[in-house]
Short mmCIF file of C-alpha atoms in Angstrom, two decimals:
data_model
loop_
_atom_site.label_atom_id
_atom_site.label_comp_id
_atom_site.label_asym_id
_atom_site.label_seq_id
_atom_site.Cartn_x
_atom_site.Cartn_y
_atom_site.Cartn_z
CA UNK L 1 -29.93 -16.27 -18.11
CA UNK L 2 -30.25 -12.54 -17.45
CA UNK L 3 -32.39 -10.40 -19.73
CA UNK L 4 -32.13 -6.78 -20.78
CA UNK L 5 -35.07 -4.73 -19.45
CA UNK L 6 -37.17 -2.75 -21.93
CA UNK L 7 -39.88 -0.08 -21.47
CA UNK L 8 -42.51 0.80 -24.12
CA UNK L 9 -44.02 4.29 -24.37
CA UNK L 10 -46.92 4.90 -26.81
CA UNK L 11 -50.21 6.76 -26.35
CA UNK L 12 -52.08 4.03 -28.26
CA UNK L 13 -52.69 1.17 -25.84
CA UNK L 14 -53.54 -1.25 -28.64
CA UNK L 15 -50.19 -0.60 -30.31
CA UNK L 16 -48.34 -1.22 -27.03
CA UNK L 17 -50.21 -4.41 -26.28
CA UNK L 18 -49.75 -5.69 -29.84
CA UNK L 19 -45.99 -5.16 -29.74
CA UNK L 20 -45.73 -6.81 -26.32
CA UNK L 21 -47.84 -9.75 -27.46
CA UNK L 22 -46.28 -10.43 -30.86
CA UNK L 23 -42.56 -10.30 -30.02
CA UNK L 24 -40.81 -13.33 -28.52
CA UNK L 25 -38.87 -11.18 -26.06
CA UNK L 26 -37.06 -13.87 -24.12
CA UNK L 27 -35.59 -15.51 -27.23
CA UNK L 28 -34.18 -12.08 -28.14
CA UNK L 29 -32.70 -11.64 -24.69
CA UNK L 30 -35.21 -9.04 -23.41
CA UNK L 31 -37.82 -8.69 -20.70
CA UNK L 32 -40.64 -6.11 -20.83
CA UNK L 33 -40.25 -4.16 -17.60
CA UNK L 34 -43.33 -1.95 -18.16
CA UNK L 35 -45.17 0.42 -20.46
CA UNK L 36 -46.42 4.03 -20.40
CA UNK L 37 -48.96 6.03 -22.41
CA UNK L 38 -47.09 9.37 -22.38
CA UNK L 39 -43.63 10.83 -21.88
CA UNK L 40 -44.28 12.14 -18.37
CA UNK L 41 -45.36 8.71 -17.16
CA UNK L 42 -42.44 7.10 -18.99
CA UNK L 43 -39.94 9.28 -17.09
CA UNK L 44 -41.49 8.30 -13.76
CA UNK L 45 -41.34 4.60 -14.67
CA UNK L 46 -37.76 4.85 -15.92
CA UNK L 47 -36.72 6.08 -12.47
CA UNK L 48 -38.53 3.16 -10.83
CA UNK L 49 -37.81 0.31 -13.27
CA UNK L 50 -34.27 1.17 -14.47
CA UNK L 51 -34.67 -0.24 -18.03
CA UNK L 52 -31.77 -0.84 -20.41
CA UNK L 53 -33.84 0.11 -23.49
CA UNK L 54 -36.75 2.52 -24.06
CA UNK L 55 -38.98 2.21 -27.14
CA UNK L 56 -41.04 5.36 -27.61
CA UNK L 57 -43.45 6.83 -30.12
CA UNK L 58 -42.41 10.24 -31.41
CA UNK L 59 -45.91 11.71 -31.09
CA UNK L 60 -47.43 11.53 -27.60
CA UNK L 61 -49.44 13.94 -25.41
CA UNK L 62 -47.86 16.02 -22.62
CA UNK L 63 -44.30 15.12 -23.68
CA UNK L 64 -43.29 13.87 -27.14
CA UNK L 65 -40.70 11.20 -27.88
CA UNK L 66 -37.91 13.60 -28.76
CA UNK L 67 -38.36 15.58 -25.53
CA UNK L 68 -38.47 12.31 -23.59
CA UNK L 69 -35.25 11.19 -25.33
CA UNK L 70 -33.52 14.47 -24.47
CA UNK L 71 -34.47 14.03 -20.79
CA UNK L 72 -33.24 10.42 -20.85
CA UNK L 73 -29.92 11.53 -22.35
CA UNK L 74 -29.48 14.04 -19.51
CA UNK L 75 -30.24 11.69 -16.62
CA UNK L 76 -29.65 8.17 -17.99
CA UNK L 77 -27.05 8.41 -20.80
CA UNK L 78 -26.46 4.64 -20.96
CA UNK L 79 -30.09 3.77 -21.85
CA UNK L 80 -30.67 2.77 -25.50
CA UNK L 81 -33.58 4.65 -27.13
CA UNK L 82 -35.62 3.39 -30.10
CA UNK L 83 -38.02 5.91 -31.68
CA UNK L 84 -41.14 4.98 -33.67
CA UNK L 85 -42.54 7.56 -36.03
CA UNK L 86 -45.46 7.54 -38.41
CA UNK L 87 -43.98 10.54 -40.15
CA UNK L 88 -41.28 10.11 -42.77
CA UNK L 89 -39.83 13.48 -41.87
CA UNK L 90 -36.14 14.20 -42.34
CA UNK L 91 -36.21 16.88 -39.61
CA UNK L 92 -37.30 14.34 -36.99
CA UNK L 93 -34.55 11.97 -38.09
CA UNK L 94 -31.97 14.77 -37.78
CA UNK L 95 -33.09 15.57 -34.22
CA UNK L 96 -33.05 11.88 -33.34
CA UNK L 97 -29.47 11.52 -34.62
CA UNK L 98 -28.38 14.52 -32.52
CA UNK L 99 -29.88 12.82 -29.46
CA UNK L 100 -27.89 9.65 -30.19
CA UNK L 101 -31.00 7.52 -30.76
CA UNK L 102 -30.08 3.88 -31.38
CA UNK L 103 -32.80 3.23 -33.99
CA UNK L 104 -35.28 5.49 -35.85
CA UNK L 105 -38.16 3.29 -37.02
CA UNK L 106 -40.99 4.25 -39.38
CA UNK L 107 -44.50 2.98 -38.63
CA UNK L 108 -46.03 0.61 -39.35
CA UNK L 109 -43.34 -1.82 -38.31
CA UNK L 110 -43.67 -5.57 -38.72
CA UNK L 111 -42.51 -8.30 -36.37
CA UNK L 112 -39.60 -9.37 -38.58
CA UNK L 113 -38.21 -5.84 -38.84
CA UNK L 114 -38.55 -5.17 -35.11
CA UNK L 115 -36.98 -8.54 -34.29
CA UNK L 116 -33.98 -7.63 -36.46
CA UNK L 117 -33.69 -4.21 -34.78
CA UNK L 118 -33.86 -5.72 -31.29
CA UNK L 119 -31.15 -8.17 -32.29
CA UNK L 120 -28.87 -5.27 -33.24
CA UNK L 121 -29.64 -3.49 -29.96
CA UNK L 122 -28.87 -6.63 -27.97
CA UNK L 123 -25.57 -7.04 -29.84
CA UNK L 124 -24.71 -3.44 -28.99
CA UNK L 125 -25.52 -4.02 -25.31
CA UNK L 126 -23.51 -7.26 -25.32
CA UNK L 127 -20.55 -5.44 -26.83
CA UNK L 128 -20.70 -2.74 -24.13
CA UNK L 129 -20.76 -5.41 -21.44
CA UNK L 130 -17.78 -7.11 -23.07
CA UNK L 131 -15.92 -3.81 -23.02
CA UNK L 132 -16.66 -3.49 -19.32
CA UNK L 133 -15.33 -7.01 -18.86
CA UNK L 134 -12.17 -5.94 -20.66
CA UNK L 135 -11.88 -3.20 -18.07
CA UNK L 136 -12.03 -5.94 -15.45
CA UNK L 137 -9.20 -7.72 -17.27
CA UNK L 138 -7.18 -4.53 -17.11
CA UNK L 139 -7.89 -4.37 -13.39
CA UNK L 140 -6.73 -7.97 -13.05
CA UNK L 141 -3.54 -7.11 -14.92
CA UNK L 142 -3.10 -4.19 -12.56
CA UNK L 143 -3.46 -6.50 -9.57
CA UNK L 144 -0.78 -8.77 -11.02
CA UNK L 145 1.51 -5.74 -11.20
CA UNK L 146 0.57 -4.69 -7.67
CA UNK L 147 3.64 -6.15 -5.90
CA UNK L 148 6.00 -4.16 -8.15
CA UNK L 149 3.97 -0.98 -7.84
CA UNK L 150 3.76 -1.47 -4.07
CA UNK L 151 7.55 -1.73 -3.74
CA UNK L 152 8.07 1.39 -5.86
CA UNK L 153 5.58 3.30 -3.72
CA UNK L 154 7.10 2.14 -0.43
CA UNK L 155 10.55 3.17 -1.60
CA UNK L 156 9.19 6.61 -2.48
CA UNK L 157 7.49 6.74 0.92
CA UNK L 158 10.63 6.11 2.95
CA UNK L 159 12.47 8.42 0.58
CA UNK L 160 10.11 11.25 1.57
CA UNK L 161 8.79 11.62 -1.99
CA UNK L 162 5.05 11.11 -1.31
CA UNK L 163 2.88 14.14 -0.35
CA UNK L 164 1.22 13.65 3.03
CA UNK L 165 -2.29 13.94 1.60
CA UNK L 166 -1.73 11.01 -0.76
CA UNK L 167 -0.24 8.48 1.67
CA UNK L 168 -3.42 7.01 3.17
CA UNK L 169 -5.11 6.55 -0.21
CA UNK L 170 -2.04 4.91 -1.72
CA UNK L 171 -1.62 2.54 1.22
CA UNK L 172 -5.22 1.39 0.80
CA UNK L 173 -4.81 1.12 -2.98
CA UNK L 174 -1.71 -1.06 -2.58
CA UNK L 175 -3.30 -3.06 0.27
CA UNK L 176 -0.71 -2.12 2.88
CA UNK L 177 -2.38 -2.48 6.29
CA UNK L 178 -0.46 -0.08 8.54
CA UNK L 179 -2.85 2.89 8.85
CA UNK L 180 -4.28 4.25 12.13
CA UNK L 181 -1.41 3.17 14.37
CA UNK L 182 -0.11 4.94 17.50
CA UNK L 183 3.22 5.40 15.71
CA UNK L 184 5.44 3.76 13.10
CA UNK L 185 9.03 2.55 13.09
CA UNK L 186 11.39 1.44 10.33
CA UNK L 187 13.99 -1.33 10.45
CA UNK L 188 16.52 -2.23 7.74
CA UNK L 189 18.00 -5.74 7.48
CA UNK L 190 21.52 -6.13 6.19
CA UNK L 191 22.49 -9.65 5.09
CA UNK L 192 26.18 -10.01 5.89
CA UNK L 193 28.24 -11.51 3.03
CA UNK L 194 29.79 -14.92 3.58
CA UNK L 195 33.47 -15.45 3.04
CA UNK L 196 34.01 -17.13 -0.30
CA UNK L 197 35.70 -20.50 0.02
CA UNK L 198 37.97 -21.53 -2.81
CA UNK L 199 36.53 -24.49 -4.65
CA UNK L 200 33.02 -23.84 -3.31
CA UNK L 201 30.44 -25.63 -5.51
CA UNK L 202 28.64 -23.47 -8.06
CA UNK L 203 25.29 -24.56 -6.63
CA UNK L 204 26.26 -23.05 -3.25
CA UNK L 205 27.15 -19.77 -4.94
CA UNK L 206 23.78 -19.75 -6.69
CA UNK L 207 22.04 -20.39 -3.39
CA UNK L 208 23.57 -17.18 -2.06
CA UNK L 209 21.33 -15.23 -4.44
CA UNK L 210 18.24 -16.81 -2.87
CA UNK L 211 19.24 -15.93 0.70
CA UNK L 212 17.48 -12.50 0.79
CA UNK L 213 14.23 -14.19 -0.29
CA UNK L 214 14.56 -16.78 2.48
CA UNK L 215 15.42 -14.10 5.04
CA UNK L 216 12.41 -12.04 4.02
CA UNK L 217 10.08 -15.05 4.28
CA UNK L 218 11.38 -16.01 7.71
CA UNK L 219 10.98 -12.43 8.97
CA UNK L 220 7.39 -12.31 7.72
CA UNK L 221 6.53 -15.63 9.37
CA UNK L 222 7.87 -14.48 12.74
CA UNK L 223 6.38 -10.97 12.73
CA UNK L 224 2.89 -11.52 11.33
CA UNK L 225 1.37 -12.87 14.55
CA UNK L 226 2.38 -9.82 16.58
CA UNK L 227 2.59 -6.71 14.41
CA UNK L 228 0.99 -5.06 11.40
CA UNK L 229 3.83 -4.37 8.98
CA UNK L 230 4.99 -4.32 5.38
CA UNK L 231 8.33 -5.61 4.13
CA UNK L 232 10.06 -4.63 0.90
CA UNK L 233 13.43 -4.29 -0.78
CA UNK L 234 15.08 -0.88 -0.69
CA UNK L 235 18.51 0.45 -1.57
CA UNK L 236 19.52 -0.06 2.07
CA UNK L 237 18.46 -3.71 2.26
CA UNK L 238 15.32 -5.57 3.30
CA UNK L 239 13.15 -2.89 4.91
CA UNK L 240 10.37 -3.34 7.48
CA UNK L 241 7.83 -0.61 8.11
CA UNK L 242 5.92 -1.57 11.25
CA UNK L 243 2.80 -0.12 12.87
CA UNK L 244 2.98 0.05 16.66
CA UNK L 245 -0.54 -0.62 17.99
CA UNK L 246 -1.96 -1.28 21.41
CA UNK L 247 -0.81 -3.35 23.28
CA UNK L 248 2.44 -3.64 21.27
CA UNK L 249 5.46 -1.50 22.00
CA UNK L 250 8.54 -0.43 20.11
CA UNK L 251 10.65 -2.21 22.71
CA UNK L 252 8.77 -5.44 22.03
CA UNK L 253 9.36 -4.96 18.31
CA UNK L 254 13.11 -4.55 18.81
CA UNK L 255 13.26 -7.60 21.10
CA UNK L 256 11.43 -9.71 18.52
CA UNK L 257 13.85 -8.57 15.80
CA UNK L 258 16.72 -9.71 18.02
CA UNK L 259 15.14 -13.18 18.27
CA UNK L 260 14.67 -13.21 14.49
CA UNK L 261 18.37 -12.54 13.98
CA UNK L 262 19.16 -15.67 16.04
CA UNK L 263 16.49 -17.70 14.20
CA UNK L 264 17.94 -16.76 10.80
CA UNK L 265 21.42 -17.74 11.98
CA UNK L 266 20.15 -21.11 13.24
CA UNK L 267 17.96 -22.05 10.27
CA UNK L 268 19.62 -20.37 7.29
CA UNK L 269 23.19 -20.25 8.64
CA UNK L 270 23.33 -16.63 7.61
CA UNK L 271 24.31 -13.58 9.66
CA UNK L 272 22.02 -10.56 9.50
CA UNK L 273 22.20 -7.21 11.26
CA UNK L 274 19.09 -5.09 11.74
CA UNK L 275 19.19 -1.32 12.14
CA UNK L 276 16.16 0.17 13.93
CA UNK L 277 15.32 3.84 13.49
CA UNK L 278 13.52 6.42 15.60
CA UNK L 279 9.72 6.07 15.74
CA UNK L 280 7.51 8.51 13.85
CA UNK L 281 4.13 9.88 14.92
CA UNK L 282 3.19 10.68 11.30
CA UNK L 283 3.65 8.59 8.18
CA UNK L 284 4.71 11.61 6.14
CA UNK L 285 7.82 11.76 8.36
CA UNK L 286 8.62 8.04 8.08
CA UNK L 287 11.56 8.90 5.83
CA UNK L 288 13.36 10.22 8.92
CA UNK L 289 12.80 6.87 10.65
CA UNK L 290 14.21 5.05 7.60
CA UNK L 291 17.26 7.28 7.45
CA UNK L 292 17.95 6.80 11.16
CA UNK L 293 17.65 3.00 10.66
CA UNK L 294 20.30 3.27 7.92
CA UNK L 295 22.42 5.38 10.28
CA UNK L 296 22.11 2.65 12.91
CA UNK L 297 23.61 0.10 10.52
CA UNK L 298 26.61 2.40 10.23
CA UNK L 299 27.54 1.47 13.81
CA UNK L 300 28.22 -2.19 12.91
CA UNK L 301 31.95 -1.53 13.22
CA UNK L 302 31.41 -0.61 16.87
CA UNK L 303 28.71 -3.05 17.99
CA UNK L 304 29.51 -5.96 15.71
CA UNK L 305 27.13 -7.84 13.44
CA UNK L 306 24.49 -10.48 14.00
CA UNK L 307 21.99 -8.51 16.12
CA UNK L 308 19.84 -5.39 16.32
CA UNK L 309 21.23 -1.86 16.54
CA UNK L 310 18.76 0.71 17.86
CA UNK L 311 19.67 4.24 16.84
CA UNK L 312 18.44 5.61 20.15
CA UNK L 313 21.08 3.50 21.96
CA UNK L 314 23.83 4.88 19.75
CA UNK L 315 22.61 8.49 19.43
CA UNK L 316 20.42 9.36 22.44
CA UNK L 317 18.02 12.20 21.66
CA UNK L 318 15.26 14.04 23.47
CA UNK L 319 11.80 12.58 22.96
CA UNK L 320 10.58 16.08 22.15
CA UNK L 321 7.73 18.06 23.63
CA UNK L 322 4.07 17.12 23.83
CA UNK L 323 2.26 19.23 21.29
CA UNK L 324 -1.33 19.29 19.96
CA UNK L 325 -0.93 20.54 16.39
CA UNK L 326 -3.49 21.59 13.75
CA UNK L 327 -3.53 18.11 12.20
CA UNK L 328 -4.42 16.56 15.58
CA UNK L 329 -7.22 19.07 16.13
CA UNK L 330 -8.55 18.53 12.59
CA UNK L 331 -8.62 14.76 13.09
CA UNK L 332 -10.38 15.08 16.44
CA UNK L 333 -12.91 17.60 15.05
CA UNK L 334 -13.68 15.34 12.07
CA UNK L 335 -14.28 12.38 14.42
CA UNK L 336 -16.70 14.42 16.55
CA UNK L 337 -18.59 15.91 13.60
CA UNK L 338 -18.74 12.95 11.24
CA UNK L 339 -17.64 9.82 13.06
CA UNK L 340 -19.14 7.46 15.63
CA UNK L 341 -18.58 7.20 19.40
CA UNK L 342 -16.15 4.36 18.65
CA UNK L 343 -14.18 6.57 16.23
CA UNK L 344 -14.08 9.38 18.79
CA UNK L 345 -12.78 7.08 21.50
CA UNK L 346 -10.05 5.68 19.22
CA UNK L 347 -8.81 9.17 18.25
CA UNK L 348 -8.78 10.40 21.86
CA UNK L 349 -6.96 7.28 23.04
CA UNK L 350 -4.36 7.81 20.30
CA UNK L 351 -3.78 11.44 21.35
CA UNK L 352 -3.53 10.56 25.04
CA UNK L 353 -1.12 7.69 24.36
CA UNK L 354 1.52 10.30 23.59
CA UNK L 355 1.52 11.35 27.22
CA UNK L 356 2.72 7.90 28.28
CA UNK L 357 5.49 7.89 25.71
CA UNK L 358 6.76 11.42 26.35
CA UNK L 359 9.41 11.72 29.06
CA UNK L 360 8.63 15.30 30.05
CA UNK L 361 7.97 17.30 33.19
CA UNK L 362 4.52 17.14 34.81
CA UNK L 363 3.90 20.79 33.85
CA UNK L 364 4.09 19.87 30.18
CA UNK L 365 1.40 17.25 30.76
CA UNK L 366 -0.78 20.05 32.11
CA UNK L 367 -0.10 22.24 29.05
CA UNK L 368 -1.08 19.35 26.76
CA UNK L 369 -4.32 18.82 28.66
CA UNK L 370 -5.07 22.55 28.53
CA UNK L 371 -4.63 22.44 24.74
CA UNK L 372 -7.27 19.69 24.56
CA UNK L 373 -9.61 21.62 26.85
CA UNK L 374 -9.12 24.71 24.69
CA UNK L 375 -10.14 22.66 21.65
CA UNK L 376 -13.28 21.49 23.49
CA UNK L 377 -14.19 25.09 24.37
CA UNK L 378 -13.74 26.37 20.80
CA UNK L 379 -15.77 23.54 19.28
CA UNK L 380 -18.61 24.08 21.77
CA UNK L 381 -18.66 27.78 20.92
CA UNK L 382 -18.82 26.95 17.21
CA UNK L 383 -21.87 24.77 17.94
CA UNK L 384 -23.50 27.45 20.18
CA UNK L 385 -23.39 25.07 23.15
CA UNK L 386 -23.57 26.33 26.72
CA UNK L 387 -20.16 25.76 28.31
CA UNK L 388 -21.90 25.08 31.62
CA UNK L 389 -23.12 21.81 30.10
CA UNK L 390 -19.56 20.52 30.35
CA UNK L 391 -17.64 22.57 32.88
CA UNK L 392 -19.19 22.42 36.35
CA UNK L 393 -18.28 24.76 39.17
CA UNK L 394 -16.85 22.27 41.67
CA UNK L 395 -13.21 21.35 41.94
CA UNK L 396 -13.58 18.15 39.87
CA UNK L 397 -12.41 19.83 36.70
CA UNK L 398 -9.42 21.36 38.50
CA UNK L 399 -8.39 17.91 39.65
CA UNK L 400 -8.60 16.69 36.05
CA UNK L 401 -6.10 19.35 35.02
CA UNK L 402 -3.61 18.25 37.66
CA UNK L 403 -0.72 16.71 35.76
CA UNK L 404 -0.24 14.19 38.54
CA UNK L 405 -3.83 12.99 38.28
CA UNK L 406 -4.40 9.60 36.66
CA UNK L 407 -4.41 9.89 32.90
CA UNK L 408 -7.32 7.41 32.61
CA UNK L 409 -9.60 9.87 34.43
CA UNK L 410 -8.81 12.76 32.09
CA UNK L 411 -9.06 10.49 29.03
CA UNK L 412 -12.48 9.25 30.16
CA UNK L 413 -13.64 12.84 30.72
CA UNK L 414 -12.44 13.92 27.27
CA UNK L 415 -14.17 10.97 25.54
CA UNK L 416 -17.41 11.72 27.41
CA UNK L 417 -17.29 15.42 26.49
CA UNK L 418 -16.47 14.72 22.83
CA UNK L 419 -19.39 12.27 22.61
CA UNK L 420 -21.75 14.86 24.18
CA UNK L 421 -20.71 17.40 21.54
CA UNK L 422 -21.17 14.73 18.84
CA UNK L 423 -24.75 14.07 20.01
CA UNK L 424 -25.50 17.80 20.15
CA UNK L 425 -24.23 18.30 16.59
CA UNK L 426 -26.32 15.38 15.28
CA UNK L 427 -29.43 16.67 17.06
CA UNK L 428 -28.88 20.14 15.67
CA UNK L 429 -28.33 18.72 12.16
CA UNK L 430 -31.58 16.70 12.34
CA UNK L 431 -33.49 19.72 13.64
CA UNK L 432 -32.07 21.90 10.88
CA UNK L 433 -33.06 19.33 8.24
CA UNK L 434 -36.63 19.24 9.53
CA UNK L 435 -36.78 23.03 9.55
CA UNK L 436 -35.49 23.15 5.97
CA UNK L 437 -38.12 20.65 4.82
CA UNK L 438 -40.87 22.67 6.54
CA UNK L 439 -39.58 25.78 4.79
CA UNK L 440 -39.64 23.88 1.47
CA UNK L 441 -43.23 22.80 2.12
CA UNK L 442 -44.24 26.39 2.83
CA UNK L 443 -42.54 27.51 -0.36
CA UNK L 444 -44.44 24.85 -2.34
CA UNK L 445 -47.75 25.86 -0.72
CA UNK L 446 -47.11 29.47 -1.74
CA UNK L 447 -45.80 28.83 -5.28
CA UNK L 448 -47.63 25.69 -6.48
CA UNK L 449 -49.62 27.77 -9.10
CA UNK L 450 -46.31 28.46 -10.90
CA UNK L 451 -46.06 25.85 -13.70
CA UNK L 452 -42.28 26.29 -13.73
CA UNK L 453 -41.88 25.44 -10.05
CA UNK L 454 -38.98 22.99 -9.77
CA UNK L 455 -36.48 21.49 -7.36
CA UNK L 456 -33.86 23.90 -8.68
CA UNK L 457 -36.03 26.93 -7.80
CA UNK L 458 -36.60 25.67 -4.27
CA UNK L 459 -32.92 24.83 -3.80
CA UNK L 460 -31.92 28.33 -4.87
CA UNK L 461 -34.25 29.62 -2.17
CA UNK L 462 -32.86 27.21 0.44
CA UNK L 463 -29.21 27.43 -0.73
CA UNK L 464 -28.91 23.65 -1.07
CA UNK L 465 -27.86 21.21 -3.78
CA UNK L 466 -30.79 19.51 -5.59
CA UNK L 467 -29.38 16.02 -4.99
CA UNK L 468 -29.07 16.49 -1.21
CA UNK L 469 -32.48 18.22 -1.02
CA UNK L 470 -34.21 15.38 -2.90
CA UNK L 471 -32.67 12.75 -0.62
CA UNK L 472 -33.52 14.70 2.53
CA UNK L 473 -37.07 15.50 1.34
CA UNK L 474 -37.83 11.82 0.71
CA UNK L 475 -36.30 10.83 4.06
CA UNK L 476 -38.32 13.41 6.03
CA UNK L 477 -41.66 13.16 4.17
CA UNK L 478 -41.66 9.62 2.82
CA UNK L 479 -42.37 10.82 -0.72
CA UNK L 480 -40.58 12.52 -3.58
CA UNK L 481 -40.76 16.25 -4.25
CA UNK L 482 -42.78 15.62 -7.45
CA UNK L 483 -45.30 13.42 -5.61
CA UNK L 484 -45.70 16.01 -2.86
CA UNK L 485 -46.16 18.89 -5.33
CA UNK L 486 -48.73 16.85 -7.29
CA UNK L 487 -50.61 16.10 -4.07
CA UNK L 488 -50.69 19.80 -3.12
CA UNK L 489 -51.92 20.81 -6.57
CA UNK L 490 -54.62 18.14 -6.75
CA UNK L 491 -55.86 18.87 -3.22
CA UNK L 492 -56.23 22.53 -4.21
CA UNK L 493 -57.96 21.48 -7.44
CA UNK L 494 -60.50 19.44 -5.45
CA UNK L 495 -61.12 22.46 -3.25
CA UNK L 496 -61.74 24.71 -6.29
CA UNK L 497 -63.99 22.12 -7.94
CA UNK L 498 -66.13 21.92 -4.80
CA UNK L 499 -66.23 25.61 -3.95
CA UNK L 500 -66.19 27.46 -7.31
CA UNK L 501 -67.82 27.33 -10.71
CA UNK L 502 -64.53 27.87 -12.55
CA UNK L 503 -64.02 25.97 -15.77
CA UNK L 504 -61.68 22.99 -15.67
CA UNK L 505 -59.00 24.74 -17.75
CA UNK L 506 -59.11 27.73 -15.36
CA UNK L 507 -58.65 25.48 -12.34
CA UNK L 508 -55.82 23.68 -14.13
CA UNK L 509 -53.92 26.96 -14.56
CA UNK L 510 -54.69 28.05 -11.00
CA UNK L 511 -53.02 24.93 -9.62
CA UNK L 512 -49.98 25.02 -11.92
CA UNK L 513 -50.92 22.99 -15.01
CA UNK L 514 -50.58 24.75 -18.34
CA UNK L 515 -52.25 21.93 -20.27
CA UNK L 516 -55.82 21.06 -19.32
CA UNK L 517 -55.49 17.58 -20.85
CA UNK L 518 -52.50 16.68 -18.72
CA UNK L 519 -54.24 18.08 -15.64
CA UNK L 520 -57.22 15.85 -16.39
CA UNK L 521 -54.93 12.86 -16.92
CA UNK L 522 -53.14 13.33 -13.57
CA UNK L 523 -56.42 14.04 -11.77
CA UNK L 524 -58.10 10.92 -13.13
CA UNK L 525 -55.04 8.81 -12.32
CA UNK L 526 -55.38 9.78 -8.63
CA UNK L 527 -59.16 9.96 -8.15
CA UNK L 528 -60.45 7.61 -10.87
CA UNK L 529 -62.67 10.35 -12.34
CA UNK L 530 -62.09 13.28 -14.64
CA UNK L 531 -62.38 16.73 -12.99
CA UNK L 532 -65.77 17.41 -14.59
CA UNK L 533 -67.22 14.07 -13.47
CA UNK L 534 -65.71 14.53 -10.02
CA UNK L 535 -67.56 17.85 -9.71
CA UNK L 536 -70.86 16.25 -10.76
CA UNK L 537 -70.47 13.23 -8.51
#
């Protein structure tokens, strides 16, 4: 059985211990995660212990219960808060209600009353969990509807009705595994109608309605070992959207479809014709491939039925020019800046695969390579890298640019260069992070006497977000910003205690503590002695 975690905050240790001792927590579904004797300490422990419920006295030193509750509401809105008060004051109750306190309890409280309150809190937590489970049921219902939603999406995709920026996310959402291919191609299957025979049994006519389902299943069984694809029903017929990966080819895909046509004829005794469209380098243009597959089916009157019809055979077109567009450059830049060496290699290989597929003059190969080299040069300049790190003075680079040179050599060079830039960017990022943390430390050393010194103030100085700064500070120093600031202040306090005759309250203010009592509390927590006893030791 799992228990809800609870934290107690009260400046009277006897009260805390009595509550912990007298309540049968486990029978109520709770586990005491920890306790604190003031609001400041409670906040620190909440971050560490992640309780579900906080029980706090309203009157505590350094930070009272209402202030603590307000801070909890800001950072941990899901935590339930119970407030104890020895003061039957309507104003406190009003403030507590505004802060969405679960229970406002007047002291002294007996075991029976607290047990009843904890029961209500547990019921509330149980109800919230049940609501979350209902959300899971909704998700399950969504998954049951997924096949229908997937077909609607795929029809919109081949109809050209999906914005390019939404395609990848939708494919992942609908669990369609065709992303990150070299190219894509669409095929449309037309099931040819059988001639109706007079007197044909009704059962045979009913079977005709099941034929598309059988065809679809047989196609899936034959394709799944060789290609990544999705198959769905469209207005044109049974549609296949296939990803062409290494080492597969579009020619191999068409050949396999031809074999499938024969297999369907043999097993199902049904004739099907498959139109195959032009390939597409981008999924946002897959609608053109679908339309050309539909156009291919229009040539059945010429070629006959029962096989594949490739649009390129019927309407020969130019393969187009090799071109490195902005999308290609953006993808390559993202891989270098944020990816891994494996990601970089995959993107480069994808870009260079176009050279093999393009039937163009050798001079256009050279132009394409120059475009890639130009990208390398611009990215290095952005990163303030010395171009001599990459481009040597011998004729090796000139040979690389020769369109007749082996493509593998240029591809290997480009992968190596991209990985070098990737390493340089990471090194520069790490160095910058360390420099920023050193600047933050200097800022803390200079401003620690300011009692209002905060992460937000430092981040305004450094032009960073507080969340990223906090993560980076902990990673670089091994401690939180608050722990580091406390250490700086207490080290300075020790120095002043040893070298001056200043009063404790004066030293407290000099090191950034407005309240002498809280300064003494923090000091004693670290050194085991109060400041005055430390000085006399």
